[in-house]
Short mmCIF file of N, CA and C and ligand atoms in Angstrom, two decimals:
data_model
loop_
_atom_site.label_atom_id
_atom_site.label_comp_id
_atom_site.label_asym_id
_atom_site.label_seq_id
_atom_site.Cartn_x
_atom_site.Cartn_y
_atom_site.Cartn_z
N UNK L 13 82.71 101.08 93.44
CA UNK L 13 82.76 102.15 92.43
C UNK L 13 83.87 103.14 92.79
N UNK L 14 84.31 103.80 91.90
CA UNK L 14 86.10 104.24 92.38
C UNK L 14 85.27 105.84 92.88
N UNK L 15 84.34 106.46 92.34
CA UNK L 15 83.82 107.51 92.50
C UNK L 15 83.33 107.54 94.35
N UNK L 16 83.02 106.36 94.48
CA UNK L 16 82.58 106.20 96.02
C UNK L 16 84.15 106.36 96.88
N UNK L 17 85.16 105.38 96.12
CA UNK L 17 86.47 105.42 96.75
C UNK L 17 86.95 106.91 96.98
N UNK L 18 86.93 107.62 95.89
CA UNK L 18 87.76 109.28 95.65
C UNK L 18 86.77 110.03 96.75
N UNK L 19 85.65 110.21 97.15
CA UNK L 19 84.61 110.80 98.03
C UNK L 19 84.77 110.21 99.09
N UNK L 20 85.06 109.22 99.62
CA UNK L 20 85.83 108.42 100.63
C UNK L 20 86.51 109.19 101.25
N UNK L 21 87.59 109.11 100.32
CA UNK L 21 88.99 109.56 100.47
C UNK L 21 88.99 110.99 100.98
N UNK L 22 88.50 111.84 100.11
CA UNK L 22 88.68 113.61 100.17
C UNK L 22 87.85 113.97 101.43
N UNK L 23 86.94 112.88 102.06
CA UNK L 23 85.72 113.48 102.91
C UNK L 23 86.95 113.35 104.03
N UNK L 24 87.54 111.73 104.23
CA UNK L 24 88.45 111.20 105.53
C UNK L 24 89.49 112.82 105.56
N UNK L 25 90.24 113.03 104.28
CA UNK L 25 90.89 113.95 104.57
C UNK L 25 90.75 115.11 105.22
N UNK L 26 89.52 115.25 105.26
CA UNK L 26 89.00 116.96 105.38
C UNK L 26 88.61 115.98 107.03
N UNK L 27 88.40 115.29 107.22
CA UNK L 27 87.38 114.75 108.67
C UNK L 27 88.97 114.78 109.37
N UNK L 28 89.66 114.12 109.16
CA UNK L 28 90.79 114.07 109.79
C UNK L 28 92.20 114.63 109.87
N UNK L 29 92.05 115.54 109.12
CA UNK L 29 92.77 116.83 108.70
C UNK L 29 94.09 116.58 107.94
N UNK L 30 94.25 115.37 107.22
CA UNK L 30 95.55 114.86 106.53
C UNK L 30 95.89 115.68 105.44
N UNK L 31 97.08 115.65 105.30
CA UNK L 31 97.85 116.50 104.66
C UNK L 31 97.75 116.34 102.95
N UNK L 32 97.54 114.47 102.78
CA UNK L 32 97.31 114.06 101.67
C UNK L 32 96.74 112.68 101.69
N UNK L 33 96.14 112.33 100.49
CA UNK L 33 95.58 110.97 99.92
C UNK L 33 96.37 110.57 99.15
N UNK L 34 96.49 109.04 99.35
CA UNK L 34 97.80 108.27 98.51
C UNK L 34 97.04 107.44 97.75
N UNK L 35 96.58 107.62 96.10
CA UNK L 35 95.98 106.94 95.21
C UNK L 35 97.10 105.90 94.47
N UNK L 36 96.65 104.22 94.16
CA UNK L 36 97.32 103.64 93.12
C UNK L 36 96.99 103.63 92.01
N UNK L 37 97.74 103.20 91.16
CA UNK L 37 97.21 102.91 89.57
C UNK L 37 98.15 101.78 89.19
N UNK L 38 97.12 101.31 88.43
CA UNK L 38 97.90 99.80 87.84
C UNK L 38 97.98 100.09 86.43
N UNK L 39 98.59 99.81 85.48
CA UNK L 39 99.41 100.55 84.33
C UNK L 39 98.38 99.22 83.43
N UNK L 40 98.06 98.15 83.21
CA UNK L 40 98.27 97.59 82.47
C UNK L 40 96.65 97.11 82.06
N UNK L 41 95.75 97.15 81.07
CA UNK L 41 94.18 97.65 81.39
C UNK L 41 93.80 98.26 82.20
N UNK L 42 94.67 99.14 82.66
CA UNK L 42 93.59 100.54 83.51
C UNK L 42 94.29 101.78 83.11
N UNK L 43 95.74 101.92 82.56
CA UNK L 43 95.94 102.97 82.18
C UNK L 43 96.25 103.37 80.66
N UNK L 44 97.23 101.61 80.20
CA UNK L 44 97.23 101.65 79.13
C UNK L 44 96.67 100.62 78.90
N UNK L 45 96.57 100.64 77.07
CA UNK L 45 95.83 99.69 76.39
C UNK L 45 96.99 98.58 76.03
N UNK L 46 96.85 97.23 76.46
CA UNK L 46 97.64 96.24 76.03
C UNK L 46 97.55 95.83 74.47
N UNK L 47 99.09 95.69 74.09
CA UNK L 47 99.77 95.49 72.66
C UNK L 47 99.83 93.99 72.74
N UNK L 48 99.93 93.22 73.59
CA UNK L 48 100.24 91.80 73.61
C UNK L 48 101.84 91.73 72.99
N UNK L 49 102.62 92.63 73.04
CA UNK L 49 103.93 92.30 72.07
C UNK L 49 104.89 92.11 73.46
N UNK L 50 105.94 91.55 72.91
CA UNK L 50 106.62 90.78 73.97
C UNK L 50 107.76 91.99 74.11
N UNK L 51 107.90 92.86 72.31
CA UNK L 51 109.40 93.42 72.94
C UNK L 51 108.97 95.22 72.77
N UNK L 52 107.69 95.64 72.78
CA UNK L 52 107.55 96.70 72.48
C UNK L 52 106.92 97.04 73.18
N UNK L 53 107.08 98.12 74.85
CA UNK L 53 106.67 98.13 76.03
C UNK L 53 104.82 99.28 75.14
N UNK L 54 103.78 98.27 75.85
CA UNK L 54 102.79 99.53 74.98
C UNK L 54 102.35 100.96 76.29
N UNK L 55 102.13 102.17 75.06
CA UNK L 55 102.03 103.62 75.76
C UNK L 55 100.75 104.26 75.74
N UNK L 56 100.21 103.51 74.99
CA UNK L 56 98.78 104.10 74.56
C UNK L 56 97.66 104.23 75.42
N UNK L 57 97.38 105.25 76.04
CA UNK L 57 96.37 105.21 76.93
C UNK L 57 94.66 105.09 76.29
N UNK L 58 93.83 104.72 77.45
CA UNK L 58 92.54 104.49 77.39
C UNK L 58 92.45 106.17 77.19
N UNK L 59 91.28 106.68 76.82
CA UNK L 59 90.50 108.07 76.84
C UNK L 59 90.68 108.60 78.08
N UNK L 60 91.11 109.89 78.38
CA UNK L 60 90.63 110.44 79.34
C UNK L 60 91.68 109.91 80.35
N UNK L 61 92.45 109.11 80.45
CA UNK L 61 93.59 109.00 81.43
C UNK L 61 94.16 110.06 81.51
N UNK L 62 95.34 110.53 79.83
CA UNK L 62 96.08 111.70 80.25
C UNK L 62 95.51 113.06 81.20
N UNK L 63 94.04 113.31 80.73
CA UNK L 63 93.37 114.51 81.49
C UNK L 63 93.59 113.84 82.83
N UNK L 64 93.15 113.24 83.08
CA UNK L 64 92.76 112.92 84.53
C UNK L 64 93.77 112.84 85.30
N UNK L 65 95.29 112.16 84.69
CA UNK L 65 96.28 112.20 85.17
C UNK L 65 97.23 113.24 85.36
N UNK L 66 97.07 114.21 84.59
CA UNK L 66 97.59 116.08 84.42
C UNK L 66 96.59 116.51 85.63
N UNK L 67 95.33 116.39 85.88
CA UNK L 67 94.79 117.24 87.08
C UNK L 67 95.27 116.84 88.12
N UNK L 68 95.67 115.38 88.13
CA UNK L 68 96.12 114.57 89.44
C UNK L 68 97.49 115.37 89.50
N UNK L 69 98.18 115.04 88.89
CA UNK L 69 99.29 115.91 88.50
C UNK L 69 100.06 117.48 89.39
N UNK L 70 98.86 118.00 89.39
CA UNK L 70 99.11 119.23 90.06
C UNK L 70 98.77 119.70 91.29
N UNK L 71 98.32 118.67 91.76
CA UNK L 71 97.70 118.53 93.28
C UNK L 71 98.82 118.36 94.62
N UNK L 72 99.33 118.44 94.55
CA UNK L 72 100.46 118.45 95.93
C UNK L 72 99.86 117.51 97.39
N UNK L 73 98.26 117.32 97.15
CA UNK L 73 97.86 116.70 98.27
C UNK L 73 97.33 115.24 97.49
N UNK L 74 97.44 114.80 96.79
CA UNK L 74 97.72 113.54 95.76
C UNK L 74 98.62 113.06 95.76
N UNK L 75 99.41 112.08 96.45
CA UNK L 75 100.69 110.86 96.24
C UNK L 75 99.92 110.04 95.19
N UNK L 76 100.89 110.23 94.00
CA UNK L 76 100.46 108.89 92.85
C UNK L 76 101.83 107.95 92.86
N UNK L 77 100.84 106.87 93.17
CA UNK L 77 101.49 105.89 93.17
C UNK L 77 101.45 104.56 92.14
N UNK L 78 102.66 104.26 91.25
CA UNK L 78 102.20 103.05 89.87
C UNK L 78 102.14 101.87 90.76
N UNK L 79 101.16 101.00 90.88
CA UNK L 79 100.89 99.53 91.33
C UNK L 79 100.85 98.68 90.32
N UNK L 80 102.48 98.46 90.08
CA UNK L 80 102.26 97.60 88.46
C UNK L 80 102.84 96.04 88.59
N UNK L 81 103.19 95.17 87.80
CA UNK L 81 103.55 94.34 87.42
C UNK L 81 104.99 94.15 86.53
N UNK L 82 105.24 95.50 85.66
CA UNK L 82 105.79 95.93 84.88
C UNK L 82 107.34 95.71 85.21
N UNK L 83 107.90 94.90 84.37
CA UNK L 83 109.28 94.58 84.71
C UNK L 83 110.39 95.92 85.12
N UNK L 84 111.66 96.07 85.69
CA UNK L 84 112.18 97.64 85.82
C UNK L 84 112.60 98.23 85.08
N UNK L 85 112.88 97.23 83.49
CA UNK L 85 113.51 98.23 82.14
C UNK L 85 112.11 98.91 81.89
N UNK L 86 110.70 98.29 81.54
CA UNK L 86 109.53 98.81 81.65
C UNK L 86 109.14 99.82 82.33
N UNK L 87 109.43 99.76 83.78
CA UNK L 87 109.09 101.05 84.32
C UNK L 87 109.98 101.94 84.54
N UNK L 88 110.83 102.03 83.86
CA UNK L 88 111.55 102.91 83.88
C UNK L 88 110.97 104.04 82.12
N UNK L 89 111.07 103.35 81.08
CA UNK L 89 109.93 104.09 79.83
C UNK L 89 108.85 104.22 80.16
N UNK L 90 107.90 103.88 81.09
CA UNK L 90 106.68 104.10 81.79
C UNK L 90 106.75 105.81 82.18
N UNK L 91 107.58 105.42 83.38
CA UNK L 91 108.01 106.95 84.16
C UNK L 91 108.53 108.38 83.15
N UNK L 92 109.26 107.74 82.35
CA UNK L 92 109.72 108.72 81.21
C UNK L 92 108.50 109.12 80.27
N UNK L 93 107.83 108.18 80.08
CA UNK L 93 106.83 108.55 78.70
C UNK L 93 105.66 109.69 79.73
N UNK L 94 105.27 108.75 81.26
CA UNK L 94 104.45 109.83 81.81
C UNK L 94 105.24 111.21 82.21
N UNK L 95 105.95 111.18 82.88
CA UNK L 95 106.66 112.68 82.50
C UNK L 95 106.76 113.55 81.33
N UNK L 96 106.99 113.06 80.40
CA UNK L 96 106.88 113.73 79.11
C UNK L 96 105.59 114.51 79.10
N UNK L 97 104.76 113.75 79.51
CA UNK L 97 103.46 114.35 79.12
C UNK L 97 102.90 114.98 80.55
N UNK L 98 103.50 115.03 81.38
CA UNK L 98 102.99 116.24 82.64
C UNK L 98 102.45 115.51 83.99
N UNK L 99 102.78 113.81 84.01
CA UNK L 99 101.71 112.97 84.62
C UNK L 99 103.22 112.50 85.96
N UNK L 100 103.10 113.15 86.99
CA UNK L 100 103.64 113.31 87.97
C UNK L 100 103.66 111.52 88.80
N UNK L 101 104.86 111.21 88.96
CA UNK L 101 104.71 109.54 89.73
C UNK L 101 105.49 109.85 91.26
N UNK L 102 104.99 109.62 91.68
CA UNK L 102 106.15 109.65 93.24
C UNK L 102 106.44 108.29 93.62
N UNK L 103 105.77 107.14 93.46
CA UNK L 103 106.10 106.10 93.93
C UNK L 103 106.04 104.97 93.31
N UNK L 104 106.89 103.71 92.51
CA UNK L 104 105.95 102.74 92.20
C UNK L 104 106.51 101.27 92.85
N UNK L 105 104.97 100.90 93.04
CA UNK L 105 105.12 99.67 94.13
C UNK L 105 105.18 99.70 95.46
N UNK L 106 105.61 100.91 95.91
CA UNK L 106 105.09 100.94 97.41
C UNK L 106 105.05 102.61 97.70
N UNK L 107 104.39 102.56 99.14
CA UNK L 107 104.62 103.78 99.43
C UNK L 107 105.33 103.85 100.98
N UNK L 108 106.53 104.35 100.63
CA UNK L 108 107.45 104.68 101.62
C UNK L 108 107.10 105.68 103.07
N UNK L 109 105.80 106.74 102.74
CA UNK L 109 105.39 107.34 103.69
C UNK L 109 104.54 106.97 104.55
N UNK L 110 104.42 105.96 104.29
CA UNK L 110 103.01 105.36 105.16
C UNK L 110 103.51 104.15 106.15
N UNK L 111 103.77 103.80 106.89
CA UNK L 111 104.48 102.70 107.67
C UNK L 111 103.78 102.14 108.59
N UNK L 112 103.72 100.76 109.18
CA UNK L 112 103.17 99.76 109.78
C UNK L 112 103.00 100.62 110.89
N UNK L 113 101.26 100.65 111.30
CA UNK L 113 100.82 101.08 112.65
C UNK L 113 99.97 99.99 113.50
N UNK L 114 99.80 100.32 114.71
CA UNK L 114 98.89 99.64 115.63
C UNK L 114 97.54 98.97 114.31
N UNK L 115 96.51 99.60 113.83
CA UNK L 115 95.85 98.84 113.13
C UNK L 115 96.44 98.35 111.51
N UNK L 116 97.29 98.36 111.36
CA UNK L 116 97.88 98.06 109.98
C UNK L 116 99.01 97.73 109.62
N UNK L 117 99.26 96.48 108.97
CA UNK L 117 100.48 96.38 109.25
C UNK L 117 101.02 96.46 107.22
N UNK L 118 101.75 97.70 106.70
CA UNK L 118 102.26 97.66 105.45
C UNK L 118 103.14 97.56 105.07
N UNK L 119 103.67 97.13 105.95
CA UNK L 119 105.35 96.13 105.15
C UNK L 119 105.12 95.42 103.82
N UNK L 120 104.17 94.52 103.28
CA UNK L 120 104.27 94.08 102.17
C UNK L 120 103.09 95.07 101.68
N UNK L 121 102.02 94.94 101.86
CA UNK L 121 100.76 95.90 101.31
C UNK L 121 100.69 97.57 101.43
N UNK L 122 101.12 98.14 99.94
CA UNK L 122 101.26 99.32 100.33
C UNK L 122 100.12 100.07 100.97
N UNK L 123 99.87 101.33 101.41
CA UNK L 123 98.92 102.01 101.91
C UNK L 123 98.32 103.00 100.79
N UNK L 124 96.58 102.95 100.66
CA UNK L 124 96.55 103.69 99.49
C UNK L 124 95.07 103.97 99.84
N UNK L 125 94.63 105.01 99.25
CA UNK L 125 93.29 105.43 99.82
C UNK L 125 92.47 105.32 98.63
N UNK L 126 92.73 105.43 97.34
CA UNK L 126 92.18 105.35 96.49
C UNK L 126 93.29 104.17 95.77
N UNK L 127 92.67 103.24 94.87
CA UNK L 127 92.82 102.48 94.14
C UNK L 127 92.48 102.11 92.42
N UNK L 128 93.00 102.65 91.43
CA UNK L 128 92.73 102.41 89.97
C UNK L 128 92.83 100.89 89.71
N UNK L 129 92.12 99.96 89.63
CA UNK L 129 92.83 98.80 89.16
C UNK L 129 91.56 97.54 88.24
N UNK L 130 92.07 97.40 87.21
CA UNK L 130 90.97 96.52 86.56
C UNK L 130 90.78 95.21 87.21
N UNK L 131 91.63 94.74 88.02
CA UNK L 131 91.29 93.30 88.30
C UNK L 131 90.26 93.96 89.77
N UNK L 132 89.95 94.76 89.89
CA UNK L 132 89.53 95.16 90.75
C UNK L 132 88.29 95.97 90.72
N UNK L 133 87.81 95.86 89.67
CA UNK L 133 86.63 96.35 88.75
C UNK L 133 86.28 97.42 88.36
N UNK L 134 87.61 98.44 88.36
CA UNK L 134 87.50 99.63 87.17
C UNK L 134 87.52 99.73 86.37
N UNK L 135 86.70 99.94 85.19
CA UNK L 135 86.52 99.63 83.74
C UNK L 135 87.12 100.71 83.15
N UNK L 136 88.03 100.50 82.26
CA UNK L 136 89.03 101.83 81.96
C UNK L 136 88.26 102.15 80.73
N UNK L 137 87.13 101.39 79.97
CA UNK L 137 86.51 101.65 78.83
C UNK L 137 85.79 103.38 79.39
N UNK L 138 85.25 103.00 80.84
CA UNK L 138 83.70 103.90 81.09
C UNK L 138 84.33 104.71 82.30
N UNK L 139 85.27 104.28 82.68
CA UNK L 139 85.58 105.00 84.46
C UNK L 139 86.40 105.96 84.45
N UNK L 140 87.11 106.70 83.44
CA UNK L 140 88.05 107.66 83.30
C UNK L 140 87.50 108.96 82.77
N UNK L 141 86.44 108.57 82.46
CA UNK L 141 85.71 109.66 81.80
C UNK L 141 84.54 110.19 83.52
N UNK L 142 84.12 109.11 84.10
CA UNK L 142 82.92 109.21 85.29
C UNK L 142 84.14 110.15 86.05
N UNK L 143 85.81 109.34 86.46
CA UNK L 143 86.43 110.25 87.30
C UNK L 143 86.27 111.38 87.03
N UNK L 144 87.23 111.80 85.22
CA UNK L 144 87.65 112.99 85.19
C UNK L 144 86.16 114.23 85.37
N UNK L 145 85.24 113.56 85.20
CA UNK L 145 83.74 114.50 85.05
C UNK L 145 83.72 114.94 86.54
N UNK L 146 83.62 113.92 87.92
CA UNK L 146 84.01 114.07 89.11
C UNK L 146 84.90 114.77 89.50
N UNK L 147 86.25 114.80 89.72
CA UNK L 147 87.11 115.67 89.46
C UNK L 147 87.11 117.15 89.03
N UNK L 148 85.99 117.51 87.83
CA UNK L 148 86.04 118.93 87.25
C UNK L 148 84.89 119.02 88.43
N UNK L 149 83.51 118.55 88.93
CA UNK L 149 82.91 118.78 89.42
C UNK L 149 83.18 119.09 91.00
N UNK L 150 84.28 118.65 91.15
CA UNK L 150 84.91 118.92 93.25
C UNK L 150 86.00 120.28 92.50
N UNK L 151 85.83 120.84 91.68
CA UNK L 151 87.01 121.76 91.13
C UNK L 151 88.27 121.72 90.74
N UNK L 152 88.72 120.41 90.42
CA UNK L 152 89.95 120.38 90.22
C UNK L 152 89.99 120.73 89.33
N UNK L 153 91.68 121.46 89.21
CA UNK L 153 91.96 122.16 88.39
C UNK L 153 92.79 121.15 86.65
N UNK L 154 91.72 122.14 85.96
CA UNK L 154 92.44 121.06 84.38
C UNK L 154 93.46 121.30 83.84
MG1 MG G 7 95.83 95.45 84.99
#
Protein backbone atom coordinates (compact mmCIF):
# COMPACT_ATOMS: atom_id res chain seq x y z
CA UNK A 1 0.00 0.00 0.00
CA UNK A 2 1.81 3.32 -1.09
CA UNK A 3 0.30 4.98 2.22
CA UNK A 4 2.46 2.34 4.22
CA UNK A 5 5.43 3.29 1.66
CA UNK A 6 5.05 7.44 2.30
CA UNK A 7 4.95 6.60 6.44
CA UNK A 8 7.92 4.45 5.77
CA UNK A 9 9.60 6.93 4.24
CA UNK A 10 8.89 10.27 6.44
CA UNK A 11 9.31 8.04 9.78
CA UNK A 12 13.20 6.67 8.19
CA UNK A 13 13.70 10.39 7.56
CA UNK A 14 12.99 11.82 10.84
CA UNK A 15 14.81 8.30 12.48
CA UNK A 16 17.79 9.01 10.50
CA UNK A 17 17.91 12.55 10.10
CA UNK A 18 17.99 12.78 6.07
CA UNK A 19 17.76 15.74 4.44
CA UNK A 20 15.23 14.26 1.88
CA UNK A 21 13.02 11.33 0.41
CA UNK A 22 13.42 10.48 -3.24
CA UNK A 23 9.80 9.42 -4.55
CA UNK A 24 9.17 7.85 -8.31
CA UNK A 25 6.32 8.15 -10.54
CA UNK A 26 5.58 6.33 -13.58
CA UNK A 27 3.64 8.63 -16.06
CA UNK A 28 1.69 6.11 -17.90
CA UNK A 29 -1.63 4.55 -15.78
CA UNK A 30 -0.50 6.13 -12.71
CA UNK A 31 -0.33 9.64 -13.65
CA UNK A 32 -1.89 9.97 -16.84
CA UNK A 33 -4.77 8.41 -18.46
CA UNK A 34 -3.72 6.45 -21.68
CA UNK A 35 -5.08 7.73 -25.28
CA UNK A 36 -3.78 4.59 -27.05
CA UNK A 37 -2.83 7.16 -30.01
CA UNK A 38 0.41 6.60 -31.56
CA UNK A 39 1.07 10.40 -32.50
CA UNK A 40 -0.65 12.43 -29.79
CA UNK A 41 1.55 12.24 -26.54
CA UNK A 42 -1.71 11.90 -23.83
CA UNK A 43 -1.84 14.78 -20.72
CA UNK A 44 -4.78 14.00 -19.00
CA UNK A 45 -4.42 13.16 -15.57
CA UNK A 46 -6.30 10.65 -13.21
CA UNK A 47 -8.21 12.86 -10.26
CA UNK A 48 -6.32 14.23 -7.73
CA UNK A 49 -2.77 13.82 -9.30
CA UNK A 50 -2.41 17.58 -10.11
CA UNK A 51 -3.25 18.34 -6.17
CA UNK A 52 -1.07 15.89 -4.99
CA UNK A 53 1.59 16.74 -7.33
CA UNK A 54 1.51 20.82 -6.50
CA UNK A 55 1.86 19.76 -2.63
CA UNK A 56 4.73 17.49 -3.65
CA UNK A 57 5.79 20.35 -5.50
CA UNK A 58 6.69 22.64 -2.77
CA UNK A 59 8.45 20.50 -0.50
CA UNK A 60 12.23 20.99 -0.91
CA UNK A 61 12.66 17.67 1.11
CA UNK A 62 10.80 15.63 -1.84
CA UNK A 63 13.16 14.63 -4.96
CA UNK A 64 10.46 13.80 -7.68
CA UNK A 65 11.55 11.66 -9.79
CA UNK A 66 9.55 10.51 -13.55
CA UNK A 67 10.18 6.54 -13.79
CA UNK A 68 8.85 6.33 -17.27
CA UNK A 69 9.03 4.49 -20.41
CA UNK A 70 8.24 7.56 -22.39
CA UNK A 71 10.29 8.10 -25.47
CA UNK A 72 12.69 11.71 -25.12
CA UNK A 73 10.51 13.84 -27.65
CA UNK A 74 7.70 12.61 -25.01
CA UNK A 75 9.40 13.55 -22.09
CA UNK A 76 10.39 16.38 -22.93
CA UNK A 77 6.10 17.74 -23.42
CA UNK A 78 5.71 15.70 -20.25
CA UNK A 79 8.20 18.06 -18.31
CA UNK A 80 6.75 21.16 -20.07
CA UNK A 81 3.02 20.35 -19.62
CA UNK A 82 3.98 19.47 -15.72
CA UNK A 83 5.66 22.71 -15.26
CA UNK A 84 3.01 24.63 -16.67
CA UNK A 85 0.92 23.55 -14.11
CA UNK A 86 3.31 23.96 -10.89
CA UNK A 87 4.36 20.06 -10.75
CA UNK A 88 8.16 20.33 -10.02
CA UNK A 89 10.47 17.18 -11.78
CA UNK A 90 14.13 16.97 -10.77
CA UNK A 91 14.90 13.77 -12.27
CA UNK A 92 13.67 11.35 -14.90
CA UNK A 93 14.94 7.85 -14.97
CA UNK A 94 17.44 8.01 -12.51
CA UNK A 95 18.56 9.63 -9.59
CA UNK A 96 21.94 11.10 -9.77
CA UNK A 97 22.16 11.81 -5.89
CA UNK A 98 22.05 8.64 -4.61
CA UNK A 99 25.13 6.39 -5.64
CA UNK A 100 26.24 2.73 -5.23
CA UNK A 101 27.02 1.96 -1.45
CA UNK A 102 28.34 -0.97 0.64
CA UNK A 103 24.58 -2.37 0.85
CA UNK A 104 23.34 -1.22 -2.59
CA UNK A 105 24.44 -1.22 -5.58
CA UNK A 106 22.39 1.73 -8.09
CA UNK A 107 24.11 1.96 -11.08
CA UNK A 108 21.24 0.56 -13.08
CA UNK A 109 18.32 0.68 -10.28
CA UNK A 110 17.59 4.06 -9.31
CA UNK A 111 17.25 4.80 -5.50
CA UNK A 112 13.78 5.78 -4.35
CA UNK A 113 11.96 5.64 -1.12
CA UNK A 114 8.64 5.96 -2.23
CA UNK A 115 7.36 4.49 -5.45
CA UNK A 116 3.99 5.53 -7.68
CA UNK A 117 3.67 2.76 -10.11
CA UNK A 118 0.65 0.69 -11.52
CA UNK A 119 2.46 -2.34 -12.51
CA UNK A 120 3.22 -2.27 -9.05
CA UNK A 121 -0.19 -2.07 -7.60
CA UNK A 122 -1.17 1.53 -7.27
CA UNK A 123 -4.50 2.01 -8.47
CA UNK A 124 -4.57 5.51 -9.89
CA UNK A 125 -8.56 5.05 -10.03
CA UNK A 126 -8.60 5.02 -5.78
CA UNK A 127 -4.87 5.90 -4.60
CA UNK A 128 -4.51 9.60 -5.40
CA UNK A 129 -7.25 10.60 -3.62
CA UNK A 130 -6.11 7.97 -0.16
CA UNK A 131 -2.47 9.92 -0.81
CA UNK A 132 -3.63 13.38 -1.27
CA UNK A 133 -6.18 12.87 2.00
CA UNK A 134 -2.76 11.52 3.78
CA UNK A 135 -0.74 14.22 2.81
CA UNK A 136 -3.37 17.06 4.06
CA UNK A 137 -3.51 14.88 7.19
CA UNK A 138 0.73 14.89 8.03
CA UNK A 139 0.10 18.83 7.04
CA UNK A 140 1.24 19.29 3.89
CA UNK A 141 0.85 22.22 2.56
CA UNK A 142 -1.98 22.63 -0.51
MG1 LIG B 1 2.38 2.49 -16.10
Amino acid sequence: MITKAILNALERKKLKDWDKTYWGFDIHETMVIPNWDEFDVPTEFYPHVLEVMQMLSKREDIVRILFTCSHPDEIVVYKKHFKALGIKIDYVNENPEVHSVKYGNYDKKPYFNVLFEDKAGFDPHTDWLIVKNLLLELGFEE
